mmCIF file of C-alpha atoms and ligand atoms in Angstrom:
data_model
loop_
_atom_site.group_PDB
_atom_site.id
_atom_site.type_symbol
_atom_site.label_atom_id
_atom_site.label_comp_id
_atom_site.label_asym_id
_atom_site.label_seq_id
_atom_site.Cartn_x
_atom_site.Cartn_y
_atom_site.Cartn_z
ATOM 1 C CA MET A 1 -84.214 -11.602 2.452
ATOM 2 C CA SER A 2 -81.407 -13.680 0.927
ATOM 3 C CA ASP A 3 -80.534 -10.193 -0.427
ATOM 4 C CA GLU A 4 -80.754 -8.875 3.316
ATOM 5 C CA ILE A 5 -78.346 -12.423 4.051
ATOM 6 C CA LEU A 6 -76.353 -11.442 1.094
ATOM 7 C CA GLN A 7 -75.829 -7.268 2.106
ATOM 8 C CA ARG A 8 -74.370 -8.616 5.812
ATOM 9 C CA ALA A 9 -72.925 -10.783 4.787
ATOM 10 C CA THR A 10 -70.595 -9.197 2.140
ATOM 11 C CA GLN A 11 -70.320 -6.549 5.430
ATOM 12 C CA THR A 12 -70.113 -8.231 8.045
ATOM 13 C CA HIS A 13 -68.238 -11.696 7.145
ATOM 14 C CA THR A 14 -70.231 -13.410 9.894
ATOM 15 C CA LEU A 15 -73.212 -15.597 8.682
ATOM 16 C CA SER A 16 -75.566 -18.627 10.720
ATOM 17 C CA LYS A 17 -75.861 -22.544 9.442
ATOM 18 C CA ALA A 18 -79.224 -21.526 8.842
ATOM 19 C CA GLU A 19 -78.328 -18.648 6.743
ATOM 20 C CA ILE A 20 -75.280 -20.546 4.987
ATOM 21 C CA VAL A 21 -77.978 -22.865 3.929
ATOM 22 C CA ARG A 22 -80.390 -20.859 2.858
ATOM 23 C CA LEU A 23 -77.899 -19.123 0.410
ATOM 24 C CA LEU A 24 -76.225 -23.019 -0.617
ATOM 25 C CA SER A 25 -79.763 -23.767 -1.547
ATOM 26 C CA LEU A 26 -80.238 -20.473 -3.907
ATOM 27 C CA GLU A 27 -82.362 -21.664 -7.342
ATOM 28 C CA ASN A 28 -80.623 -18.627 -9.051
ATOM 29 C CA ALA A 29 -77.155 -18.028 -7.210
ATOM 30 C CA GLU A 30 -76.150 -14.747 -9.468
ATOM 31 C CA LYS A 31 -75.910 -12.337 -6.734
ATOM 32 C CA LEU A 32 -74.356 -14.711 -4.501
ATOM 33 C CA PHE A 33 -71.643 -14.666 -6.975
ATOM 34 C CA VAL A 34 -71.726 -11.695 -7.866
ATOM 35 C CA ALA A 35 -71.036 -10.444 -3.769
ATOM 36 C CA ALA A 36 -68.266 -12.954 -3.635
ATOM 37 C CA ASP A 37 -67.158 -11.976 -7.058
ATOM 38 C CA LYS A 38 -66.642 -8.161 -5.473
ATOM 39 C CA VAL A 39 -64.995 -9.182 -2.311
ATOM 40 C CA ARG A 40 -62.713 -11.165 -3.354
ATOM 41 C CA ARG A 41 -61.449 -7.653 -5.707
ATOM 42 C CA GLN A 42 -61.380 -5.682 -2.284
ATOM 43 C CA PHE A 43 -59.537 -8.097 0.271
ATOM 44 C CA VAL A 44 -57.172 -10.002 -2.898
ATOM 45 C CA GLY A 45 -57.052 -7.806 -5.720
ATOM 46 C CA ASP A 46 -57.366 -9.201 -9.460
ATOM 47 C CA GLY A 47 -53.984 -10.835 -9.524
ATOM 48 C CA VAL A 48 -54.306 -13.979 -9.587
ATOM 49 C CA TYR A 49 -51.949 -16.521 -8.263
ATOM 50 C CA LEU A 50 -50.447 -19.896 -10.236
ATOM 51 C CA ARG A 51 -49.631 -22.620 -8.160
ATOM 52 C CA ALA A 52 -47.533 -25.092 -9.989
ATOM 53 C CA LEU A 53 -48.522 -28.629 -9.339
ATOM 54 C CA ILE A 54 -46.607 -31.975 -9.742
ATOM 55 C CA GLU A 55 -48.289 -35.225 -9.035
ATOM 56 C CA PHE A 56 -45.520 -36.907 -8.030
ATOM 57 C CA SER A 57 -46.612 -41.025 -7.486
ATOM 58 C CA ASN A 58 -49.826 -41.817 -7.403
ATOM 59 C CA TYR A 59 -49.025 -44.651 -4.987
ATOM 60 C CA CYS A 60 -51.907 -44.351 -2.153
ATOM 61 C CA LYS A 61 -52.161 -47.413 0.860
ATOM 62 C CA ASN A 62 -55.338 -45.649 1.371
ATOM 63 C CA ASN A 63 -59.192 -46.856 0.216
ATOM 64 C CA CYS A 64 -60.650 -43.998 0.098
ATOM 65 C CA LEU A 65 -63.975 -44.422 -2.280
ATOM 66 C CA TYR A 66 -64.259 -42.198 -4.372
ATOM 67 C CA CYS A 67 -60.826 -41.557 -5.109
ATOM 68 C CA GLY A 68 -59.210 -43.641 -8.050
ATOM 69 C CA ILE A 69 -55.908 -44.330 -6.903
ATOM 70 C CA ARG A 70 -57.380 -45.957 -3.796
ATOM 71 C CA ALA A 71 -55.076 -49.223 -3.264
ATOM 72 C CA GLY A 72 -58.359 -51.380 -4.491
ATOM 73 C CA ASN A 73 -57.906 -50.512 -7.444
ATOM 74 C CA THR A 74 -55.677 -52.425 -9.512
ATOM 75 C CA HIS A 75 -56.373 -51.789 -12.752
ATOM 76 C CA VAL A 76 -54.111 -48.112 -12.051
ATOM 77 C CA LYS A 77 -50.879 -48.427 -13.558
ATOM 78 C CA ARG A 78 -48.579 -47.195 -10.571
ATOM 79 C CA TYR A 79 -45.753 -44.911 -11.079
ATOM 80 C CA ARG A 80 -43.008 -43.103 -8.788
ATOM 81 C CA LEU A 81 -41.428 -40.097 -10.009
ATOM 82 C CA THR A 82 -37.796 -39.961 -8.138
ATOM 83 C CA PRO A 83 -36.422 -37.135 -6.280
ATOM 84 C CA GLN A 84 -34.195 -36.021 -9.101
ATOM 85 C CA GLN A 85 -37.418 -35.950 -11.682
ATOM 86 C CA ILE A 86 -39.450 -34.238 -9.021
ATOM 87 C CA ILE A 87 -36.522 -31.647 -8.397
ATOM 88 C CA LYS A 88 -36.372 -31.492 -12.452
ATOM 89 C CA THR A 89 -40.015 -31.267 -12.931
ATOM 90 C CA ALA A 90 -39.517 -28.440 -9.749
ATOM 91 C CA GLN A 91 -37.070 -26.808 -11.882
ATOM 92 C CA GLN A 92 -38.557 -26.696 -14.990
ATOM 93 C CA ALA A 93 -42.142 -25.118 -13.157
ATOM 94 C CA VAL A 94 -39.429 -22.087 -11.556
ATOM 95 C CA SER A 95 -38.185 -21.481 -15.801
ATOM 96 C CA TYR A 96 -42.177 -20.828 -16.640
ATOM 97 C CA GLY A 97 -41.696 -17.830 -13.808
ATOM 98 C CA TYR A 98 -43.919 -20.254 -11.485
ATOM 99 C CA LYS A 99 -44.213 -18.895 -7.967
ATOM 100 C CA THR A 100 -45.450 -21.803 -5.698
ATOM 101 C CA ILE A 101 -44.484 -25.869 -5.968
ATOM 102 C CA VAL A 102 -47.103 -27.833 -4.613
ATOM 103 C CA LEU A 103 -46.165 -31.611 -4.173
ATOM 104 C CA GLN A 104 -48.867 -34.310 -4.560
ATOM 105 C CA SER A 105 -49.136 -37.628 -4.453
ATOM 106 C CA GLY A 106 -51.219 -40.308 -2.705
ATOM 107 C CA GLU A 107 -50.024 -41.955 0.687
ATOM 108 C CA ASP A 108 -46.795 -43.010 -0.577
ATOM 109 C CA VAL A 109 -44.579 -44.743 1.737
ATOM 110 C CA TRP A 110 -41.707 -44.860 -0.365
ATOM 111 C CA PHE A 111 -41.068 -41.656 0.921
ATOM 112 C CA ASP A 112 -40.092 -41.189 4.323
ATOM 113 C CA THR A 113 -38.684 -38.239 5.908
ATOM 114 C CA ASP A 114 -35.639 -37.986 5.026
ATOM 115 C CA LYS A 115 -35.881 -38.079 1.589
ATOM 116 C CA LEU A 116 -38.761 -35.855 1.459
ATOM 117 C CA CYS A 117 -36.494 -33.349 3.453
ATOM 118 C CA GLU A 118 -33.848 -33.847 0.795
ATOM 119 C CA ILE A 119 -36.302 -33.110 -1.927
ATOM 120 C CA ILE A 120 -38.369 -29.880 -0.175
ATOM 121 C CA ARG A 121 -34.679 -28.689 0.562
ATOM 122 C CA GLU A 122 -33.269 -28.677 -3.046
ATOM 123 C CA ILE A 123 -36.419 -26.891 -3.894
ATOM 124 C CA LYS A 124 -36.065 -24.485 -1.507
ATOM 125 C CA LYS A 125 -33.809 -22.973 -3.174
ATOM 126 C CA LEU A 126 -35.429 -22.818 -6.135
ATOM 127 C CA ASP A 127 -36.520 -19.482 -4.311
ATOM 128 C CA VAL A 128 -40.020 -20.380 -4.260
ATOM 129 C CA ALA A 129 -42.949 -21.295 -2.113
ATOM 130 C CA LEU A 130 -43.342 -24.759 -1.663
ATOM 131 C CA THR A 131 -46.710 -26.602 -1.201
ATOM 132 C CA LEU A 132 -46.855 -30.665 0.402
ATOM 133 C CA SER A 133 -49.971 -32.591 -0.557
ATOM 134 C CA ILE A 134 -49.608 -35.653 0.775
ATOM 135 C CA GLY A 135 -51.357 -36.514 3.124
ATOM 136 C CA GLU A 136 -52.127 -37.801 6.547
ATOM 137 C CA LYS A 137 -48.782 -37.979 8.764
ATOM 138 C CA SER A 138 -47.158 -37.447 12.712
ATOM 139 C CA ARG A 139 -47.089 -34.046 14.055
ATOM 140 C CA GLU A 140 -43.177 -35.270 14.400
ATOM 141 C CA GLU A 141 -43.052 -35.518 10.328
ATOM 142 C CA TYR A 142 -44.493 -32.187 9.772
ATOM 143 C CA ALA A 143 -42.172 -30.777 11.609
ATOM 144 C CA ALA A 144 -39.760 -32.192 9.787
ATOM 145 C CA TYR A 145 -40.578 -30.837 6.432
ATOM 146 C CA ARG A 146 -41.637 -27.279 8.177
ATOM 147 C CA ALA A 147 -37.811 -27.381 9.136
ATOM 148 C CA ALA A 148 -37.249 -28.552 6.214
ATOM 149 C CA GLY A 149 -38.697 -25.641 4.340
ATOM 150 C CA ALA A 150 -42.437 -26.301 3.239
ATOM 151 C CA ASP A 151 -44.256 -23.775 3.665
ATOM 152 C CA ARG A 152 -47.942 -24.540 3.039
ATOM 153 C CA TYR A 153 -49.372 -27.838 3.147
ATOM 154 C CA LEU A 154 -52.991 -28.578 1.438
ATOM 155 C CA LEU A 155 -55.350 -31.455 3.740
ATOM 156 C CA ARG A 156 -58.957 -31.636 1.973
ATOM 157 C CA ILE A 157 -61.217 -32.264 4.840
ATOM 158 C CA GLU A 158 -63.381 -33.630 2.607
ATOM 159 C CA THR A 159 -66.394 -34.154 4.977
ATOM 160 C CA THR A 160 -67.462 -32.497 8.602
ATOM 161 C CA ASP A 161 -69.728 -35.052 8.904
ATOM 162 C CA LYS A 162 -67.416 -37.814 11.077
ATOM 163 C CA ASN A 163 -69.910 -40.774 10.130
ATOM 164 C CA LEU A 164 -70.141 -40.004 6.735
ATOM 165 C CA TYR A 165 -65.787 -39.038 6.668
ATOM 166 C CA GLU A 166 -65.422 -43.621 8.102
ATOM 167 C CA LYS A 167 -67.814 -44.857 5.502
ATOM 168 C CA LEU A 168 -66.023 -43.044 2.479
ATOM 169 C CA ASP A 169 -62.595 -43.414 4.386
ATOM 170 C CA PRO A 170 -62.566 -46.814 5.487
ATOM 171 C CA GLN A 171 -59.613 -47.798 8.163
ATOM 172 C CA MET A 172 -59.189 -44.013 8.195
ATOM 173 C CA SER A 173 -60.438 -41.034 12.039
ATOM 174 C CA TRP A 174 -61.851 -38.632 11.275
ATOM 175 C CA GLU A 175 -60.426 -36.661 14.548
ATOM 176 C CA ASN A 176 -56.772 -38.110 13.101
ATOM 177 C CA ARG A 177 -57.745 -36.202 9.961
ATOM 178 C CA VAL A 178 -58.542 -32.439 12.391
ATOM 179 C CA ARG A 179 -55.353 -33.606 14.278
ATOM 180 C CA CYS A 180 -53.348 -33.446 11.557
ATOM 181 C CA LEU A 181 -54.491 -29.654 10.091
ATOM 182 C CA TYR A 182 -54.254 -27.945 13.922
ATOM 183 C CA ASP A 183 -50.737 -29.537 13.658
ATOM 184 C CA LEU A 184 -49.334 -28.113 10.729
ATOM 185 C CA LYS A 185 -51.902 -24.938 12.371
ATOM 186 C CA GLU A 186 -49.357 -24.696 14.909
ATOM 187 C CA LEU A 187 -46.151 -25.257 13.010
ATOM 188 C CA GLY A 188 -46.631 -22.069 11.279
ATOM 189 C CA TYR A 189 -47.817 -23.725 7.768
ATOM 190 C CA GLU A 190 -49.983 -22.323 5.753
ATOM 191 C CA VAL A 191 -53.245 -24.354 6.080
ATOM 192 C CA GLY A 192 -54.841 -25.543 3.234
ATOM 193 C CA SER A 193 -58.571 -27.499 3.856
ATOM 194 C CA GLY A 194 -61.602 -28.030 1.996
ATOM 195 C CA SER A 195 -64.473 -30.297 0.992
ATOM 196 C CA LEU A 196 -66.336 -33.052 -1.328
ATOM 197 C CA VAL A 197 -69.371 -31.068 -2.444
ATOM 198 C CA GLY A 198 -72.104 -34.098 -3.754
ATOM 199 C CA LEU A 199 -70.632 -36.927 -2.409
ATOM 200 C CA PRO A 200 -73.298 -39.492 -1.256
ATOM 201 C CA GLY A 201 -75.566 -38.853 1.411
ATOM 202 C CA GLN A 202 -73.553 -35.435 1.720
ATOM 203 C CA THR A 203 -75.869 -32.931 3.053
ATOM 204 C CA VAL A 204 -76.499 -29.417 2.482
ATOM 205 C CA GLU A 205 -76.576 -28.950 6.337
ATOM 206 C CA SER A 206 -72.686 -30.852 6.701
ATOM 207 C CA LEU A 207 -71.240 -28.473 3.808
ATOM 208 C CA ALA A 208 -72.444 -24.977 6.031
ATOM 209 C CA ASP A 209 -70.671 -27.333 8.728
ATOM 210 C CA ASP A 210 -67.602 -27.487 6.350
ATOM 211 C CA LEU A 211 -67.314 -23.765 6.350
ATOM 212 C CA LEU A 212 -67.659 -23.194 9.014
ATOM 213 C CA PHE A 213 -65.139 -25.148 10.110
ATOM 214 C CA PHE A 214 -63.105 -23.083 7.724
ATOM 215 C CA GLN A 215 -63.713 -20.253 9.163
ATOM 216 C CA LYS A 216 -63.577 -21.861 12.409
ATOM 217 C CA LEU A 217 -60.026 -23.228 12.579
ATOM 218 C CA PRO A 218 -59.744 -20.407 10.539
ATOM 219 C CA VAL A 219 -58.050 -22.030 6.432
ATOM 220 C CA ASP A 220 -55.317 -19.991 4.819
ATOM 221 C CA MET A 221 -56.395 -21.714 1.647
ATOM 222 C CA ALA A 222 -59.035 -24.101 0.722
ATOM 223 C CA GLY A 223 -59.972 -25.446 -2.329
ATOM 224 C CA ILE A 224 -63.760 -26.871 -3.671
ATOM 225 C CA GLY A 225 -64.270 -29.703 -5.629
ATOM 226 C CA PRO A 226 -67.726 -31.663 -7.089
ATOM 227 C CA PHE A 227 -67.346 -34.884 -6.264
ATOM 228 C CA ILE A 228 -66.455 -36.649 -10.144
ATOM 229 C CA PRO A 229 -67.468 -40.509 -9.958
ATOM 230 C CA HIS A 230 -64.849 -42.963 -11.242
ATOM 231 C CA PRO A 231 -66.197 -46.104 -12.524
ATOM 232 C CA GLN A 232 -63.169 -48.124 -10.960
ATOM 233 C CA THR A 233 -64.210 -47.194 -7.761
ATOM 234 C CA PRO A 234 -67.075 -48.546 -5.458
ATOM 235 C CA LEU A 235 -69.277 -45.027 -6.477
ATOM 236 C CA ALA A 236 -68.973 -45.606 -9.511
ATOM 237 C CA ASN A 237 -72.691 -45.635 -10.494
ATOM 238 C CA GLU A 238 -73.326 -42.295 -8.918
ATOM 239 C CA LYS A 239 -74.244 -38.896 -10.459
ATOM 240 C CA SER A 240 -72.542 -35.947 -11.015
ATOM 241 C CA ASP A 241 -75.595 -33.498 -11.197
ATOM 242 C CA GLY A 242 -75.849 -30.508 -9.951
ATOM 243 C CA HIS A 243 -72.141 -30.694 -8.317
ATOM 244 C CA PHE A 244 -70.485 -28.212 -10.338
ATOM 245 C CA GLU A 245 -73.611 -25.596 -9.282
ATOM 246 C CA LEU A 246 -73.174 -26.557 -5.415
ATOM 247 C CA ALA A 247 -69.474 -26.712 -5.879
ATOM 248 C CA LEU A 248 -69.683 -22.935 -7.014
ATOM 249 C CA LYS A 249 -72.583 -21.628 -4.289
ATOM 250 C CA MET A 250 -70.103 -23.457 -1.056
ATOM 251 C CA MET A 251 -66.780 -21.233 -3.028
ATOM 252 C CA ALA A 252 -68.609 -18.063 -3.203
ATOM 253 C CA VAL A 253 -69.914 -18.025 0.070
ATOM 254 C CA MET A 254 -66.635 -19.409 1.044
ATOM 255 C CA ARG A 255 -65.527 -16.120 0.142
ATOM 256 C CA LEU A 256 -68.035 -13.929 2.192
ATOM 257 C CA LEU A 257 -66.888 -15.454 4.794
ATOM 258 C CA LEU A 258 -63.183 -15.855 4.759
ATOM 259 C CA PRO A 259 -62.816 -12.978 2.556
ATOM 260 C CA ASP A 260 -58.405 -12.359 2.362
ATOM 261 C CA ILE A 261 -58.029 -16.615 1.828
ATOM 262 C CA ASN A 262 -56.642 -17.582 -1.259
ATOM 263 C CA ILE A 263 -59.432 -19.646 -2.917
ATOM 264 C CA PRO A 264 -58.795 -21.652 -5.924
ATOM 265 C CA ALA A 265 -60.794 -22.151 -9.255
ATOM 266 C CA THR A 266 -59.990 -26.449 -9.044
ATOM 267 C CA THR A 267 -59.228 -28.613 -11.849
ATOM 268 C CA ALA A 268 -62.475 -30.563 -11.279
ATOM 269 C CA MET A 269 -64.337 -27.775 -11.987
ATOM 270 C CA GLU A 270 -63.473 -27.835 -15.678
ATOM 271 C CA THR A 271 -64.055 -31.145 -15.605
ATOM 272 C CA LEU A 272 -68.009 -30.794 -15.099
ATOM 273 C CA HIS A 273 -68.477 -27.376 -17.136
ATOM 274 C CA PRO A 274 -66.837 -26.605 -20.253
ATOM 275 C CA GLN A 275 -65.847 -22.666 -18.637
ATOM 276 C CA GLY A 276 -65.516 -24.147 -14.312
ATOM 277 C CA ARG A 277 -62.197 -22.217 -13.454
ATOM 278 C CA LEU A 278 -63.687 -19.094 -15.050
ATOM 279 C CA LEU A 279 -66.766 -19.029 -13.867
ATOM 280 C CA ALA A 280 -65.218 -19.539 -10.096
ATOM 281 C CA LEU A 281 -62.589 -17.090 -10.578
ATOM 282 C CA LYS A 282 -65.505 -14.802 -11.490
ATOM 283 C CA SER A 283 -67.123 -16.166 -7.899
ATOM 284 C CA GLY A 284 -64.808 -16.135 -5.297
ATOM 285 C CA ALA A 285 -61.164 -17.256 -6.230
ATOM 286 C CA ASN A 286 -58.179 -16.060 -6.964
ATOM 287 C CA VAL A 287 -55.869 -19.113 -7.513
ATOM 288 C CA VAL A 288 -55.024 -21.300 -10.202
ATOM 289 C CA MET A 289 -53.030 -24.908 -10.507
ATOM 290 C CA PRO A 290 -52.232 -25.662 -13.465
ATOM 291 C CA ASN A 291 -50.434 -28.575 -13.838
ATOM 292 C CA THR A 292 -46.472 -29.152 -14.130
ATOM 293 C CA THR A 293 -46.590 -33.004 -14.294
ATOM 294 C CA ASP A 294 -44.853 -34.933 -16.896
ATOM 295 C CA THR A 295 -47.351 -35.559 -19.895
ATOM 296 C CA GLU A 296 -46.511 -39.382 -19.856
ATOM 297 C CA PHE A 297 -47.767 -39.458 -16.319
ATOM 298 C CA ARG A 298 -50.328 -37.558 -16.106
ATOM 299 C CA PRO A 299 -53.328 -40.099 -17.488
ATOM 300 C CA MET A 300 -52.350 -42.408 -14.484
ATOM 301 C CA TYR A 301 -53.135 -39.548 -11.611
ATOM 302 C CA GLU A 302 -57.051 -39.702 -12.448
ATOM 303 C CA LEU A 303 -58.259 -39.176 -8.947
ATOM 304 C CA TYR A 304 -61.652 -39.408 -11.192
ATOM 305 C CA PRO A 305 -61.783 -39.183 -14.547
ATOM 306 C CA GLY A 306 -62.298 -36.529 -17.289
ATOM 307 C CA LYS A 307 -59.721 -35.131 -15.916
ATOM 308 C CA ILE A 308 -58.053 -31.908 -18.242
ATOM 309 C CA CYS A 309 -55.125 -31.257 -19.740
ATOM 310 C CA LEU A 310 -54.153 -34.497 -19.947
ATOM 311 C CA GLY A 311 -52.216 -34.540 -23.291
ATOM 312 C CA ASP A 312 -50.609 -31.415 -22.939
ATOM 313 C CA CYS A 313 -47.357 -30.263 -21.322
ATOM 314 C CA ALA A 314 -46.279 -28.239 -18.300
ATOM 315 C CA GLU A 315 -45.829 -25.146 -21.305
ATOM 316 C CA LYS A 316 -49.204 -25.317 -22.837
ATOM 317 C CA CYS A 317 -50.839 -24.975 -19.886
ATOM 318 C CA ARG A 318 -48.752 -22.306 -18.420
ATOM 319 C CA GLY A 319 -49.405 -20.247 -21.729
ATOM 320 C CA CYS A 320 -53.161 -21.866 -22.476
ATOM 321 C CA VAL A 321 -54.265 -20.836 -17.848
ATOM 322 C CA GLU A 322 -52.709 -17.050 -18.728
ATOM 323 C CA ASN A 323 -54.622 -16.505 -21.583
ATOM 324 C CA LYS A 324 -57.766 -17.508 -19.529
ATOM 325 C CA ILE A 325 -57.216 -15.517 -16.856
ATOM 326 C CA ASN A 326 -56.355 -12.715 -19.195
ATOM 327 C CA SER A 327 -59.408 -12.939 -21.298
ATOM 328 C CA ILE A 328 -61.540 -12.406 -18.166
ATOM 329 C CA GLY A 329 -59.798 -8.662 -17.224
ATOM 330 C CA ARG A 330 -58.050 -10.441 -14.636
ATOM 331 C CA PHE A 331 -54.122 -11.315 -13.991
ATOM 332 C CA VAL A 332 -51.510 -13.241 -13.338
ATOM 333 C CA ALA A 333 -49.460 -12.458 -9.874
ATOM 334 C CA HIS A 334 -46.198 -12.830 -10.096
ATOM 335 C CA LYS A 335 -45.662 -13.692 -6.787
ATOM 336 C CA LYS A 336 -45.623 -15.788 -4.302
ATOM 337 C CA GLY A 337 -48.740 -15.028 -2.781
ATOM 338 C CA PHE A 338 -48.602 -15.985 1.030
ATOM 339 C CA HIS A 339 -51.894 -15.369 3.064
ATOM 340 C CA GLY A 340 -52.772 -11.584 3.611
ATOM 341 C CA ASP A 341 -49.567 -10.009 1.580
ATOM 342 C CA TYR A 342 -51.987 -8.674 -0.588
ATOM 343 C CA LEU A 343 -54.223 -6.017 2.574
ATOM 344 C CA LYS A 344 -49.888 -5.660 3.764
ATOM 345 C CA GLU A 345 -48.590 -4.576 -0.177
ATOM 346 C CA LYS A 346 -51.785 -2.201 0.039
ATOM 347 C CA ASN A 347 -51.583 -0.097 3.890
HETATM 348 N N1 LIG B 1 -64.092 -36.520 -7.542
HETATM 349 C C1 LIG B 1 -63.328 -34.888 -7.217
HETATM 350 N N2 LIG B 1 -62.377 -35.639 -6.530
HETATM 351 C C2 LIG B 1 -61.755 -36.648 -5.869
HETATM 352 N N3 LIG B 1 -60.805 -36.223 -5.033
HETATM 353 C C3 LIG B 1 -60.552 -37.103 -4.829
HETATM 354 N N4 LIG B 1 -61.305 -38.186 -6.097
HETATM 355 C C4 LIG B 1 -62.177 -37.649 -6.527
HETATM 356 C C5 LIG B 1 -63.361 -38.050 -6.992
HETATM 357 N N5 LIG B 1 -63.815 -38.766 -7.122
HETATM 358 C C6 LIG B 1 -60.250 -34.927 -4.805
HETATM 359 C C7 LIG B 1 -60.044 -35.505 -2.806
HETATM 360 C C8 LIG B 1 -58.413 -34.719 -2.334
HETATM 361 C C9 LIG B 1 -57.954 -34.528 -3.803
HETATM 362 C C10 LIG B 1 -57.203 -34.439 -3.891
HETATM 363 O O1 LIG B 1 -58.728 -34.719 -5.150
HETATM 364 O O2 LIG B 1 -61.280 -33.959 -2.702
HETATM 365 O O3 LIG B 1 -58.466 -34.112 -1.144
HETATM 366 FE FE1 LIG B 2 -55.282 -42.408 -0.831
HETATM 367 FE FE2 LIG B 2 -57.832 -41.518 0.226
HETATM 368 S S1 LIG B 2 -57.470 -43.121 -1.452
HETATM 369 S S2 LIG B 2 -55.594 -40.890 0.708
#
């Protein structure tokens, strides 16, 4: 029965909610991973896009219950790079061969529109694609960043279960998050979203809804990360058992439903499994986002415990990731890697 579902999904890229639930519930999902890998090769090829991640501030005005840098965590040492430091880190990343820069931070109001636009303009002079991952903003702010040159925006929906979302993200509105995603889309960004997998109270049905939501938008990219409880948050005593496997299944089903999008092998996967990112790359993923933040700041950007490569420098991570990619017969694609590029080039 699930074989038939898989075969059809590989051809039509359409699944009902019940079928998605069935695939996510598989005890042995090997055939699902093989199917996702096949679709990945057919639609986005063997090249793996690297995105240089710069975590430029861990200040955050929000209080998501799962997140280590939530405003309520008074144990975190807060840091904020200056615009000059951010630009310098981007220049370094370019010197290591990166073609995409991702600027990520908590929701830090110190970076107003003028400061951000200036940073965006400077980084765009480096002939790279620029992705922002800085949270919920007004449509006007998104429009200003776009006009300054930003190409992509990452904003995970985290969960499409509105009640769960508003319980876990107090003071935030689920509707506003959806509004942000649609605004970004209308403004011509490549939009990345994604979910946390394994949140307390989350069901397989709601995970299936997440996937249908990504398909409906549709997203250009989506990152699936296992939830990992952080000891300095209200969710400290939750478990992370089984989250890796479930996240991997989510990611693989997403590849079947959205065959040509960019899907990262997320860092959180490697925290829960030593081969996490490689297994992800073999189960549908085609993107890796190595950390290029200065070693000094890495330990302070602790969204979840056990983040990998905390003591490493950007150059080391660059080399290490490429070796890993090559070890499974894949290669680093030295391109900006926009959604749809591979198919356009092939035809
Ligand atoms: N475990 C795993 N991922 C987390 N994130 C935040 N907190 C955690 C956690 N405890 C993820 C969120 C956010 C992304 C930047 O990090 O999904 O969107
Ligand atoms: Fe910063 Fe959720 S804690 S956005």
